[in-house]
Amino acid sequence: MRRNQVGFAAALFAVGVIALTACGQGAAQSGSAAPAPETAQEQNASVETDSQSGVDLLRGSANSNKADQNTGDRAPATASPEVKRKWVELRVANAGGLEPAVVNGKGLTVYWFSDDPVKGGVSNCNGDCAKTWSPITVSKGTKLFFPGIKRENIGFVKRQDGATQVTIGGRPIYLFNKDEKPGDILGQNIGNKWFVINPEGKRAVAPAEAPATQPAPPAPGAKPASSVTFFTGKNFDDFSGNNFATGVKVDAQCADLRGGFRSLSPDGAVKIWSEPGCKGKSAVVSDDVADTTVLGFPDGVKSYIRA
């Protein structure tokens, strides 16, 4: 794998921009869901290019990476395959009451097929099957955003037609052509062969059936984060209601966020606090956090610093 660094401006969404201030340089307004317009810091996003597929894998979401909204997962149905493969987003979400589940950049539910061998390097849904169950495919240069999914759980297989299909946990993944809107899970358990997929490549289940797990603490020697994307909603939600995201640089100086942020995607170890000024409850994380409640941050993250 080769790694490159590319710069991009922090995303500005909804009714305002996240205002970032270093400690001692101005007080942030705790608990405000709609921050006042100010200029956000610029961050550097880590890009990893997969040597097998030529796909660029990026931290954060399509929105926080400022993906073209007329291409990729949100391209018109009549767009060419090349336009539709500009970018793909796979993110953690609640799909029809199943959580954690994986959805794409339009919020449509993602499935796996029990006839596909796990880590078998092949899809057994071709021809007419693929007209009903659209394989999620990419090509060289496609940007793949994956908030909430571990990089090691993402892979690729070659299909019969030569296209490259994305896998999660070694399982090729698909969309169901009768799902029309976010939350639809009309393909769930069809023929006892098709199932909503979770971020590990297993069956997504109702939250009551899934034990709450905290993100693993950073391994000794984990690299400090250089950037992190914060989301106002849990499950990296930046496209519904008042939810939006901002990507920021992480420095060795405490910085505040305007309001509380319920999920985050760092590129290394970052220390977070429940209150502005790096006060209150704290935690050090290096993996994506889909819901800060599991860390004891019911009101979200309000300040941070490089760990």
XYZ file of C-alpha atoms in Angstrom:
307
model
C 0.000 0.000 0.000
C 1.244 3.486 -0.599
C 0.133 6.434 1.477
C -0.162 9.983 0.277
C -1.171 13.150 2.076
C -3.577 15.528 0.477
C -4.946 18.772 1.884
C -8.565 19.701 1.911
C -10.601 22.438 3.522
C -12.864 21.555 6.425
C -16.463 21.045 5.342
C -19.063 23.697 6.055
C -22.621 22.427 6.411
C -26.161 23.223 7.617
C -26.746 26.504 9.387
C -23.178 27.315 10.361
C -19.548 26.355 10.578
C -17.879 24.691 13.525
C -15.826 27.320 15.322
C -12.520 26.028 16.643
C -10.622 27.921 19.282
C -7.500 27.038 21.187
C -7.813 27.098 24.972
C -7.324 30.610 26.279
C -8.219 32.169 22.914
C -11.954 32.508 23.414
C -14.723 30.571 25.074
C -16.787 28.068 23.070
C -20.511 27.926 23.651
C -21.153 24.583 25.322
C -24.153 22.609 24.120
C -24.937 24.713 21.069
C -26.180 22.513 18.231
C -25.856 25.301 15.681
C -22.439 26.971 15.952
C -21.956 30.572 14.884
C -20.329 31.121 11.476
C -16.549 31.333 11.747
C -13.667 29.987 9.737
C -12.745 26.395 10.554
C -9.181 25.110 10.499
C -7.869 23.283 7.482
C -6.934 19.649 7.898
C -4.837 17.128 6.027
C -6.642 13.893 5.188
C -4.769 10.617 4.964
C -5.316 8.783 1.707
C -4.425 5.136 1.274
C -4.399 3.670 -2.219
C -5.197 -0.031 -2.290
C -2.552 -1.826 -4.339
C -4.984 -4.485 -5.597
C -7.824 -2.286 -6.827
C -6.266 1.181 -7.192
C -9.069 2.551 -4.990
C -8.308 5.556 -2.742
C -9.522 4.991 0.816
C -10.216 8.131 2.848
C -11.170 8.805 6.451
C -14.348 10.737 7.151
C -17.507 10.881 5.091
C -18.373 11.929 1.559
C -19.663 15.238 2.910
C -16.651 16.005 5.084
C -14.391 15.190 2.127
C -16.503 17.465 -0.105
C -17.349 14.765 -2.637
C -19.216 15.977 -5.721
C -22.913 15.487 -4.903
C -23.772 14.813 -8.563
C -21.460 11.815 -8.794
C -20.769 8.636 -6.871
C -23.508 7.174 -4.701
C -25.643 10.281 -5.225
C -25.342 10.415 -9.013
C -28.577 10.390 -11.037
C -29.849 6.955 -12.026
C -29.125 7.807 -15.664
C -25.459 8.657 -14.990
C -22.736 6.552 -16.581
C -20.957 3.831 -14.572
C -17.812 5.987 -14.633
C -19.664 8.850 -12.931
C -21.257 6.505 -10.391
C -17.846 5.079 -9.495
C -16.283 8.459 -8.723
C -16.877 7.717 -5.044
C -18.512 5.165 -2.782
C -19.437 5.628 0.853
C -19.938 2.811 3.344
C -20.979 4.016 6.773
C -22.407 2.733 10.021
C -26.100 3.479 10.561
C -29.418 2.235 11.876
C -31.150 0.429 9.008
C -34.797 -0.379 9.666
C -34.119 -0.906 13.379
C -30.924 -2.922 12.830
C -27.816 -1.318 14.325
C -24.974 -1.222 13.656
C -25.681 -1.760 9.978
C -23.900 -0.527 6.855
C -25.485 1.882 4.378
C -24.162 3.666 1.298
C -23.834 7.377 0.551
C -27.580 7.713 -0.140
C -28.432 5.894 3.084
C -29.515 2.723 1.268
C -29.039 -0.557 3.119
C -26.124 -2.853 2.222
C -26.497 -6.669 2.144
C -24.470 -9.874 1.967
C -25.349 -13.166 0.237
C -24.929 -16.499 2.036
C -24.013 -18.299 -1.224
C -20.828 -16.204 -1.443
C -18.004 -17.969 0.405
C -16.475 -15.799 3.131
C -13.065 -14.594 1.936
C -13.560 -16.862 -1.077
C -12.614 -14.142 -3.562
C -15.737 -14.664 -5.660
C -19.316 -13.415 -6.042
C -21.977 -15.975 -6.925
C -24.589 -13.350 -7.810
C -24.270 -12.677 -11.520
C -26.560 -12.246 -14.522
C -30.209 -11.794 -13.514
C -29.280 -12.000 -9.851
C -27.097 -8.899 -10.200
C -30.033 -6.998 -11.736
C -31.984 -7.449 -8.493
C -29.010 -7.294 -6.148
C -26.689 -4.594 -7.449
C -23.077 -5.322 -6.538
C -21.216 -2.362 -5.026
C -18.357 -1.906 -7.466
C -15.357 0.379 -7.781
C -12.587 1.051 -10.261
C -9.101 2.503 -10.184
C -9.271 6.027 -8.764
C -12.628 5.559 -7.003
C -12.692 7.324 -3.638
C -14.006 5.054 -0.886
C -15.159 6.671 2.376
C -15.712 4.287 5.290
C -16.604 6.002 8.597
C -17.216 3.413 11.301
C -15.687 0.455 9.429
C -12.210 -0.809 10.236
C -9.845 -0.642 7.282
C -8.902 -4.300 7.699
C -12.533 -5.295 7.132
C -12.617 -3.744 3.646
C -11.473 -5.780 0.642
C -12.159 -6.402 -3.033
C -12.989 -9.316 -5.363
C -13.117 -9.635 -9.153
C -16.537 -10.405 -10.591
C -17.296 -12.595 -13.618
C -17.720 -9.489 -15.778
C -14.308 -8.176 -14.693
C -15.658 -5.467 -12.359
C -14.153 -5.012 -8.899
C -16.631 -5.526 -6.059
C -16.171 -4.285 -2.495
C -16.214 -6.743 0.395
C -16.754 -6.253 4.131
C -15.320 -8.940 6.368
C -14.572 -10.975 3.253
C -18.183 -10.895 2.023
C -19.092 -9.229 -1.309
C -21.711 -6.524 -0.711
C -24.861 -5.510 -2.584
C -27.855 -3.163 -2.735
C -31.439 -4.437 -3.177
C -33.335 -2.863 -6.069
C -36.623 -2.626 -4.125
C -35.124 -0.501 -1.343
C -35.972 3.085 -2.271
C -35.134 5.201 0.771
C -32.931 5.186 3.877
C -34.225 2.702 6.432
C -35.711 0.276 3.897
C -34.639 -3.326 4.556
C -36.962 -5.085 2.114
C -34.179 -7.490 1.165
C -33.645 -8.759 4.702
C -33.782 -12.569 4.954
C -35.085 -13.105 1.403
C -34.801 -16.800 0.682
C -32.962 -17.101 3.987
C -29.897 -16.106 1.957
C -29.734 -12.299 1.997
C -28.973 -10.304 5.131
C -28.232 -6.738 6.169
C -24.501 -6.518 6.854
C -22.788 -5.009 9.871
C -19.352 -3.298 9.905
C -17.591 -6.617 10.613
C -19.234 -8.509 7.748
C -21.813 -10.299 9.895
C -25.582 -10.085 10.252
C -26.843 -6.752 11.499
C -29.212 -7.211 14.432
C -31.471 -5.039 16.581
C -29.544 -2.968 19.156
C -31.084 -4.942 22.040
C -29.472 -8.093 20.641
C -26.052 -6.514 20.156
C -23.901 -5.893 23.240
C -22.610 -2.337 23.545
C -18.877 -2.336 22.974
C -16.429 0.437 23.648
C -13.738 1.284 21.111
C -10.486 -0.461 21.913
C -7.915 1.788 23.605
C -5.002 2.836 21.400
C -2.267 0.225 21.176
C 1.055 1.187 22.767
C 2.967 3.298 20.280
C -0.144 4.266 18.285
C 0.637 7.309 16.165
C -0.889 10.605 17.293
C -3.755 11.848 15.152
C -3.023 14.599 12.653
C -6.682 15.021 11.702
C -10.117 14.012 12.920
C -13.634 14.414 11.553
C -16.355 15.162 14.103
C -20.064 14.550 13.420
C -22.968 16.156 15.261
C -25.027 12.956 14.955
C -24.153 9.462 16.089
C -23.256 6.903 13.429
C -21.277 9.555 11.507
C -24.521 11.224 10.462
C -23.941 14.443 8.525
C -26.775 14.334 6.024
C -30.044 14.310 7.969
C -31.741 16.957 10.068
C -29.255 19.424 11.536
C -26.348 16.991 11.404
C -23.124 17.975 9.730
C -19.403 17.272 9.981
C -16.179 19.149 10.219
C -12.657 17.932 9.624
C -9.964 19.539 11.750
C -6.233 19.445 12.373
C -5.178 17.991 15.696
C -2.398 19.847 17.503
C -0.577 19.594 20.818
C -2.750 22.450 22.095
C -6.268 22.021 23.400
C -9.005 23.109 20.989
C -12.728 23.572 21.575
C -15.727 22.635 19.475
C -18.933 24.662 19.399
C -21.489 22.201 20.681
C -21.285 18.481 21.353
C -20.299 15.996 18.657
C -21.678 12.466 18.920
C -19.296 10.535 16.651
C -15.795 10.935 15.282
C -13.310 9.459 12.820
C -9.622 10.092 13.689
C -6.531 9.068 11.724
C -4.613 8.293 14.920
C -4.753 8.714 18.683
C -6.696 11.740 19.940
C -7.739 12.715 23.484
C -11.275 14.010 23.818
C -13.158 15.768 26.634
C -16.794 16.154 27.583
C -16.426 19.885 28.292
C -14.729 22.862 26.615
C -11.214 23.741 27.724
C -10.173 20.069 27.898
C -12.124 19.625 31.122
C -14.592 17.091 32.436
C -14.534 13.444 31.419
C -11.756 12.402 29.014
C -10.868 9.431 26.839
C -8.145 8.540 24.354
C -9.290 6.865 21.135
C -7.647 5.958 17.844
C -10.539 4.103 16.157
C -13.799 5.489 14.806
C -16.418 6.081 17.510
C -20.006 5.689 16.264
C -21.675 6.897 19.467
C -19.801 8.757 22.198
C -22.408 7.624 24.723
C -20.522 4.319 25.105
C -17.553 6.356 26.301
C -19.647 8.173 28.885
C -20.102 11.281 26.699
C -23.906 11.515 26.370
C -23.659 15.157 25.285
C -20.823 14.488 22.869
C -17.245 15.699 22.529
C -16.593 19.394 23.199
C -12.799 19.665 23.112
C -9.793 17.646 21.977
C -5.992 17.469 21.768
C -3.364 15.266 20.123
C -2.708 12.158 22.245
